[in-house]
């Protein structure tokens, strides 16, 4: 029963991450046509959606751990790693796009 629940949930959550990145963020950035404000708004909305998924996945992982469903726990921890990695990449891109030109990172006036 555990494996029968783990596989579909893993596929569903991973597909949600990929499709939201491609269509939720990608199409909105494409539609913005260079408008920095719309791109920033889309990026922040995407980041919020990934945070919500990350929290939901971790809650289900804790529940799976409590009920000793090891495959479901493993699958959700993998999805949590994917979501966390996506958040790290999104934060890195945000920092790169919002650093003033000519600014040296870690200097006093940046």
CSV table of N, CA and C in Angstrom, one decimal:
chain,number,residue,atom,x,y,z
A,1,UNK,N,0.8,-1.2,0.0
A,1,UNK,CA,0.0,0.0,0.0
A,1,UNK,C,0.9,1.3,0.0
A,2,UNK,N,2.0,1.2,0.7
A,2,UNK,CA,2.9,2.3,0.8
A,2,UNK,C,3.4,2.7,-0.5
A,3,UNK,N,3.9,1.8,-1.2
A,3,UNK,CA,4.5,2.0,-2.5
A,3,UNK,C,3.5,2.5,-3.6
A,4,UNK,N,2.3,1.9,-3.4
A,4,UNK,CA,1.2,2.3,-4.3
A,4,UNK,C,0.8,3.8,-4.1
A,5,UNK,N,1.0,4.3,-3.0
A,5,UNK,CA,0.7,5.7,-2.7
A,5,UNK,C,1.9,6.6,-3.0
A,6,UNK,N,3.1,6.1,-2.8
A,6,UNK,CA,4.3,6.9,-2.9
A,6,UNK,C,4.6,7.3,-4.4
A,7,UNK,N,4.5,6.3,-5.3
A,7,UNK,CA,4.8,6.5,-6.7
A,7,UNK,C,3.9,7.6,-7.3
A,8,UNK,N,2.5,7.5,-7.2
A,8,UNK,CA,1.7,8.5,-7.9
A,8,UNK,C,1.9,9.9,-7.2
A,9,UNK,N,2.0,9.9,-5.9
A,9,UNK,CA,2.3,11.2,-5.3
A,9,UNK,C,3.6,11.9,-5.7
A,10,UNK,N,4.6,11.1,-5.8
A,10,UNK,CA,5.9,11.6,-6.3
A,10,UNK,C,5.8,12.1,-7.7
A,11,UNK,N,5.1,11.3,-8.6
A,11,UNK,CA,4.9,11.8,-10.0
A,11,UNK,C,4.1,13.0,-10.1
A,12,UNK,N,3.0,13.1,-9.3
A,12,UNK,CA,2.1,14.2,-9.3
A,12,UNK,C,2.8,15.5,-8.8
A,13,UNK,N,3.6,15.4,-7.7
A,13,UNK,CA,4.2,16.6,-7.2
A,13,UNK,C,5.4,17.0,-8.1
A,14,UNK,N,6.1,16.1,-8.6
A,14,UNK,CA,7.2,16.5,-9.5
A,14,UNK,C,6.7,17.1,-10.8
A,15,UNK,N,5.6,16.5,-11.3
A,15,UNK,CA,5.0,17.1,-12.5
A,15,UNK,C,4.4,18.5,-12.2
A,16,UNK,N,3.9,18.7,-11.0
A,16,UNK,CA,3.4,20.1,-10.7
A,16,UNK,C,4.6,21.0,-10.7
A,17,UNK,N,5.7,20.7,-10.1
A,17,UNK,CA,6.9,21.5,-10.1
A,17,UNK,C,7.3,21.9,-11.5
A,18,UNK,N,7.4,20.9,-12.3
A,18,UNK,CA,7.9,21.1,-13.7
A,18,UNK,C,6.9,22.0,-14.5
A,19,UNK,N,5.6,21.6,-14.4
A,19,UNK,CA,4.6,22.3,-15.2
A,19,UNK,C,4.4,23.8,-14.7
A,20,UNK,N,4.5,24.0,-13.4
A,20,UNK,CA,4.4,25.3,-12.9
A,20,UNK,C,5.6,26.2,-13.3
A,21,UNK,N,6.8,25.5,-13.3
A,21,UNK,CA,8.0,26.3,-13.8
A,21,UNK,C,7.9,26.6,-15.3
A,22,UNK,N,7.4,25.6,-16.1
A,22,UNK,CA,7.3,25.9,-17.5
A,22,UNK,C,6.2,26.8,-17.9
A,23,UNK,N,5.0,26.5,-17.4
A,23,UNK,CA,3.8,27.3,-17.8
A,23,UNK,C,3.5,28.4,-16.8
A,24,UNK,N,3.6,28.2,-15.6
A,24,UNK,CA,3.2,29.2,-14.6
A,24,UNK,C,4.2,30.4,-14.6
A,25,UNK,N,5.5,30.1,-14.6
A,25,UNK,CA,6.5,31.1,-14.7
A,25,UNK,C,7.0,31.4,-16.1
A,26,UNK,N,7.3,30.4,-16.8
A,26,UNK,CA,7.8,30.6,-18.2
A,26,UNK,C,6.9,31.4,-19.1
A,27,UNK,N,5.6,31.0,-19.1
A,27,UNK,CA,4.7,31.7,-20.0
A,27,UNK,C,4.4,33.1,-19.6
A,28,UNK,N,4.4,33.4,-18.3
A,28,UNK,CA,4.2,34.7,-17.8
A,28,UNK,C,5.4,35.6,-18.1
A,29,UNK,N,6.6,35.1,-18.0
A,29,UNK,CA,7.8,35.8,-18.3
A,29,UNK,C,7.8,36.1,-19.8
A,30,UNK,N,7.4,35.1,-20.6
A,30,UNK,CA,7.4,35.3,-22.0
A,30,UNK,C,6.3,36.4,-22.4
A,31,UNK,N,5.2,36.4,-21.7
A,31,UNK,CA,4.1,37.3,-22.0
A,31,UNK,C,4.5,38.7,-21.5
A,32,UNK,N,5.4,38.8,-20.6
A,32,UNK,CA,5.8,40.1,-20.1
A,32,UNK,C,6.6,40.9,-21.1
A,33,UNK,N,7.3,40.2,-22.0
A,33,UNK,CA,8.0,40.8,-23.1
A,33,UNK,C,9.0,41.9,-22.6
A,34,UNK,N,9.8,41.5,-21.5
A,34,UNK,CA,10.8,42.4,-21.0
A,34,UNK,C,10.4,43.4,-20.0
A,35,UNK,N,9.1,43.4,-19.6
A,35,UNK,CA,8.6,44.3,-18.6
A,35,UNK,C,9.1,43.8,-17.2
A,36,UNK,N,10.1,44.4,-16.6
A,36,UNK,CA,10.8,44.0,-15.4
A,36,UNK,C,9.8,43.8,-14.3
A,37,UNK,N,8.8,44.7,-14.1
A,37,UNK,CA,7.9,44.6,-13.0
A,37,UNK,C,7.0,43.4,-13.1
A,38,UNK,N,6.5,43.0,-14.3
A,38,UNK,CA,5.7,41.8,-14.5
A,38,UNK,C,6.5,40.6,-14.3
A,39,UNK,N,7.8,40.6,-14.8
A,39,UNK,CA,8.7,39.4,-14.6
A,39,UNK,C,8.9,39.2,-13.1
A,40,UNK,N,9.2,40.3,-12.4
A,40,UNK,CA,9.4,40.2,-10.9
A,40,UNK,C,8.2,39.7,-10.2
A,41,UNK,N,7.0,40.2,-10.6
A,41,UNK,CA,5.8,39.7,-10.0
A,41,UNK,C,5.5,38.2,-10.3
A,42,UNK,N,5.8,37.8,-11.5
A,42,UNK,CA,5.7,36.4,-11.8
A,42,UNK,C,6.7,35.5,-11.1
A,43,UNK,N,7.9,36.0,-10.9
A,43,UNK,CA,8.9,35.2,-10.2
A,43,UNK,C,8.5,35.1,-8.7
A,44,UNK,N,8.0,36.2,-8.1
A,44,UNK,CA,7.6,36.1,-6.7
A,44,UNK,C,6.4,35.2,-6.5
A,45,UNK,N,5.5,35.2,-7.4
A,45,UNK,CA,4.3,34.4,-7.3
A,45,UNK,C,4.7,32.9,-7.5
A,46,UNK,N,5.6,32.6,-8.4
A,46,UNK,CA,6.1,31.3,-8.6
A,46,UNK,C,6.9,30.8,-7.3
A,47,UNK,N,7.7,31.6,-6.7
A,47,UNK,CA,8.4,31.3,-5.5
A,47,UNK,C,7.4,31.0,-4.4
A,48,UNK,N,6.4,31.8,-4.3
A,48,UNK,CA,5.4,31.5,-3.2
A,48,UNK,C,4.7,30.2,-3.4
A,49,UNK,N,4.4,29.8,-4.7
A,49,UNK,CA,3.7,28.6,-5.0
A,49,UNK,C,4.6,27.4,-4.6
A,50,UNK,N,5.9,27.5,-4.9
A,50,UNK,CA,6.9,26.5,-4.6
A,50,UNK,C,7.0,26.3,-3.1
A,51,UNK,N,7.0,27.5,-2.4
A,51,UNK,CA,7.1,27.4,-0.9
A,51,UNK,C,5.9,26.7,-0.3
A,52,UNK,N,4.7,26.9,-0.9
A,52,UNK,CA,3.5,26.2,-0.4
A,52,UNK,C,3.6,24.7,-0.7
A,53,UNK,N,4.1,24.4,-1.9
A,53,UNK,CA,4.3,22.9,-2.2
A,53,UNK,C,5.3,22.3,-1.2
A,54,UNK,N,6.4,23.0,-0.9
A,54,UNK,CA,7.4,22.5,-0.1
A,54,UNK,C,6.9,22.3,1.3
A,55,UNK,N,6.1,23.2,1.9
A,55,UNK,CA,5.5,23.0,3.2
A,55,UNK,C,4.6,21.8,3.2
A,56,UNK,N,3.7,21.7,2.1
A,56,UNK,CA,2.8,20.6,2.1
A,56,UNK,C,3.5,19.3,2.0
A,57,UNK,N,4.6,19.2,1.2
A,57,UNK,CA,5.3,18.0,1.0
A,57,UNK,C,6.0,17.6,2.3
A,58,UNK,N,6.5,18.6,3.1
A,58,UNK,CA,7.2,18.2,4.3
A,58,UNK,C,6.1,17.8,5.4
A,59,UNK,N,4.9,18.4,5.4
A,59,UNK,CA,3.9,17.9,6.3
A,59,UNK,C,3.5,16.4,6.0
A,60,UNK,N,3.4,16.1,4.7
A,60,UNK,CA,3.0,14.7,4.3
A,60,UNK,C,4.2,13.8,4.7
A,61,UNK,N,5.4,14.3,4.5
A,61,UNK,CA,6.6,13.5,4.9
A,61,UNK,C,6.6,13.2,6.4
A,62,UNK,N,6.3,14.2,7.2
A,62,UNK,CA,6.2,13.9,8.6
A,62,UNK,C,5.1,12.9,9.0
A,63,UNK,N,4.0,13.1,8.3
A,63,UNK,CA,2.9,12.1,8.6
A,63,UNK,C,3.3,10.7,8.1
A,64,UNK,N,4.0,10.6,7.0
A,64,UNK,CA,4.5,9.3,6.5
A,64,UNK,C,5.5,8.7,7.5
A,65,UNK,N,6.3,9.6,8.0
A,65,UNK,CA,7.3,9.1,9.0
A,65,UNK,C,6.6,8.6,10.3
A,66,UNK,N,5.5,9.3,10.7
A,66,UNK,CA,4.8,8.9,11.9
A,66,UNK,C,4.1,7.5,11.7
A,67,UNK,N,3.6,7.3,10.5
A,67,UNK,CA,2.9,6.1,10.2
A,67,UNK,C,3.8,5.0,9.6
A,68,UNK,N,5.1,5.3,9.6
A,68,UNK,CA,6.2,4.4,9.1
A,68,UNK,C,6.0,3.9,7.7
A,69,UNK,N,5.6,4.8,6.9
A,69,UNK,CA,5.5,4.6,5.4
A,69,UNK,C,6.8,5.0,4.8
A,70,UNK,N,7.7,4.2,4.8
A,70,UNK,CA,9.1,4.6,4.4
A,70,UNK,C,9.2,5.0,2.9
A,71,UNK,N,8.5,4.3,2.0
A,71,UNK,CA,8.5,4.7,0.6
A,71,UNK,C,7.9,6.1,0.3
A,72,UNK,N,6.8,6.3,1.0
A,72,UNK,CA,6.1,7.6,0.9
A,72,UNK,C,7.0,8.7,1.5
A,73,UNK,N,7.6,8.4,2.6
A,73,UNK,CA,8.6,9.4,3.2
A,73,UNK,C,9.7,9.7,2.3
A,74,UNK,N,10.3,8.6,1.7
A,74,UNK,CA,11.5,8.8,0.8
A,74,UNK,C,11.1,9.6,-0.4
A,75,UNK,N,9.9,9.3,-1.0
A,75,UNK,CA,9.5,10.0,-2.2
A,75,UNK,C,9.2,11.5,-1.9
A,76,UNK,N,8.7,11.8,-0.7
A,76,UNK,CA,8.4,13.2,-0.4
A,76,UNK,C,9.7,14.0,0.0
A,77,UNK,N,10.6,13.3,0.6
A,77,UNK,CA,11.9,13.9,0.8
A,77,UNK,C,12.6,14.3,-0.5
A,78,UNK,N,12.5,13.4,-1.5
A,78,UNK,CA,13.1,13.7,-2.8
A,78,UNK,C,12.4,14.9,-3.4
A,79,UNK,N,11.1,15.0,-3.3
A,79,UNK,CA,10.4,16.1,-3.9
A,79,UNK,C,10.7,17.4,-3.1
A,80,UNK,N,10.9,17.3,-1.8
A,80,UNK,CA,11.3,18.4,-1.0
A,80,UNK,C,12.7,18.9,-1.4
A,81,UNK,N,13.6,18.0,-1.7
A,81,UNK,CA,14.9,18.4,-2.2
A,81,UNK,C,14.8,19.1,-3.5
A,82,UNK,N,14.0,18.6,-4.4
A,82,UNK,CA,13.7,19.3,-5.7
A,82,UNK,C,13.2,20.7,-5.5
A,83,UNK,N,12.2,20.8,-4.7
A,83,UNK,CA,11.6,22.1,-4.4
A,83,UNK,C,12.6,23.0,-3.8
A,84,UNK,N,13.3,22.5,-2.8
A,84,UNK,CA,14.3,23.3,-2.1
A,84,UNK,C,15.4,23.8,-3.1
A,85,UNK,N,15.8,22.9,-4.0
A,85,UNK,CA,16.8,23.3,-5.0
A,85,UNK,C,16.3,24.3,-5.9
A,86,UNK,N,15.0,24.2,-6.3
A,86,UNK,CA,14.4,25.2,-7.1
A,86,UNK,C,14.3,26.5,-6.5
A,87,UNK,N,14.1,26.5,-5.2
A,87,UNK,CA,14.0,27.8,-4.4
A,87,UNK,C,15.4,28.4,-4.3
A,88,UNK,N,16.4,27.6,-4.1
A,88,UNK,CA,17.8,28.1,-4.1
A,88,UNK,C,18.2,28.8,-5.4
A,89,UNK,N,17.8,28.1,-6.5
A,89,UNK,CA,18.1,28.6,-7.8
A,89,UNK,C,17.4,29.9,-8.1
A,90,UNK,N,16.1,29.9,-7.7
A,90,UNK,CA,15.3,31.1,-7.9
A,90,UNK,C,15.8,32.3,-7.1
A,91,UNK,N,16.3,32.0,-5.9
A,91,UNK,CA,16.9,33.1,-5.0
A,91,UNK,C,18.2,33.6,-5.7
A,92,UNK,N,19.0,32.7,-6.2
A,92,UNK,CA,20.2,33.1,-6.8
A,92,UNK,C,20.0,33.9,-8.0
A,93,UNK,N,19.0,33.6,-8.9
A,93,UNK,CA,18.7,34.4,-10.0
A,93,UNK,C,18.1,35.7,-9.6
A,94,UNK,N,17.3,35.8,-8.6
A,94,UNK,CA,16.8,37.0,-8.1
A,94,UNK,C,17.9,38.0,-7.7
A,95,UNK,N,18.9,37.4,-6.9
A,95,UNK,CA,20.0,38.2,-6.5
A,95,UNK,C,20.8,38.7,-7.6
A,96,UNK,N,21.0,37.9,-8.6
A,96,UNK,CA,21.8,38.3,-9.8
A,96,UNK,C,21.1,39.4,-10.6
A,97,UNK,N,19.8,39.3,-10.7
A,97,UNK,CA,19.0,40.2,-11.5
A,97,UNK,C,18.8,41.6,-10.8
A,98,UNK,N,18.9,41.6,-9.5
A,98,UNK,CA,18.6,42.8,-8.7
A,98,UNK,C,19.9,43.4,-8.0
A,99,UNK,N,21.0,43.0,-8.5
A,99,UNK,CA,22.3,43.6,-8.0
A,99,UNK,C,22.5,44.9,-8.8
A,100,UNK,N,22.7,46.0,-8.2
A,100,UNK,CA,23.0,47.2,-9.0
A,100,UNK,C,24.2,47.0,-9.9
A,101,UNK,N,24.3,47.6,-11.1
A,101,UNK,CA,25.4,47.5,-12.0
A,101,UNK,C,26.7,48.1,-11.4
A,102,UNK,N,27.8,47.5,-11.5
A,102,UNK,CA,29.0,48.0,-11.0
A,102,UNK,C,29.2,47.8,-9.5
A,103,UNK,N,28.3,47.0,-8.9
A,103,UNK,CA,28.3,46.8,-7.5
A,103,UNK,C,29.2,45.6,-7.2
A,104,UNK,N,30.1,45.7,-6.2
A,104,UNK,CA,30.9,44.6,-5.8
A,104,UNK,C,30.2,44.0,-4.6
A,105,UNK,N,29.9,42.7,-4.8
A,105,UNK,CA,29.2,42.0,-3.7
A,105,UNK,C,30.0,42.1,-2.4
A,106,UNK,N,29.3,42.3,-1.3
A,106,UNK,CA,29.8,42.3,0.0
A,106,UNK,C,30.5,43.7,0.3
A,107,UNK,N,30.4,44.6,-0.6
A,107,UNK,CA,31.0,45.9,-0.2
A,107,UNK,C,30.0,46.7,0.6
A,108,UNK,N,30.4,47.8,1.2
A,108,UNK,CA,29.6,48.5,2.2
A,108,UNK,C,28.4,49.2,1.5
A,109,UNK,N,28.6,49.7,0.3
A,109,UNK,CA,27.5,50.5,-0.3
A,109,UNK,C,26.6,49.7,-1.3
A,110,UNK,N,26.6,48.4,-1.3
A,110,UNK,CA,25.8,47.6,-2.2
A,110,UNK,C,24.4,47.3,-1.5
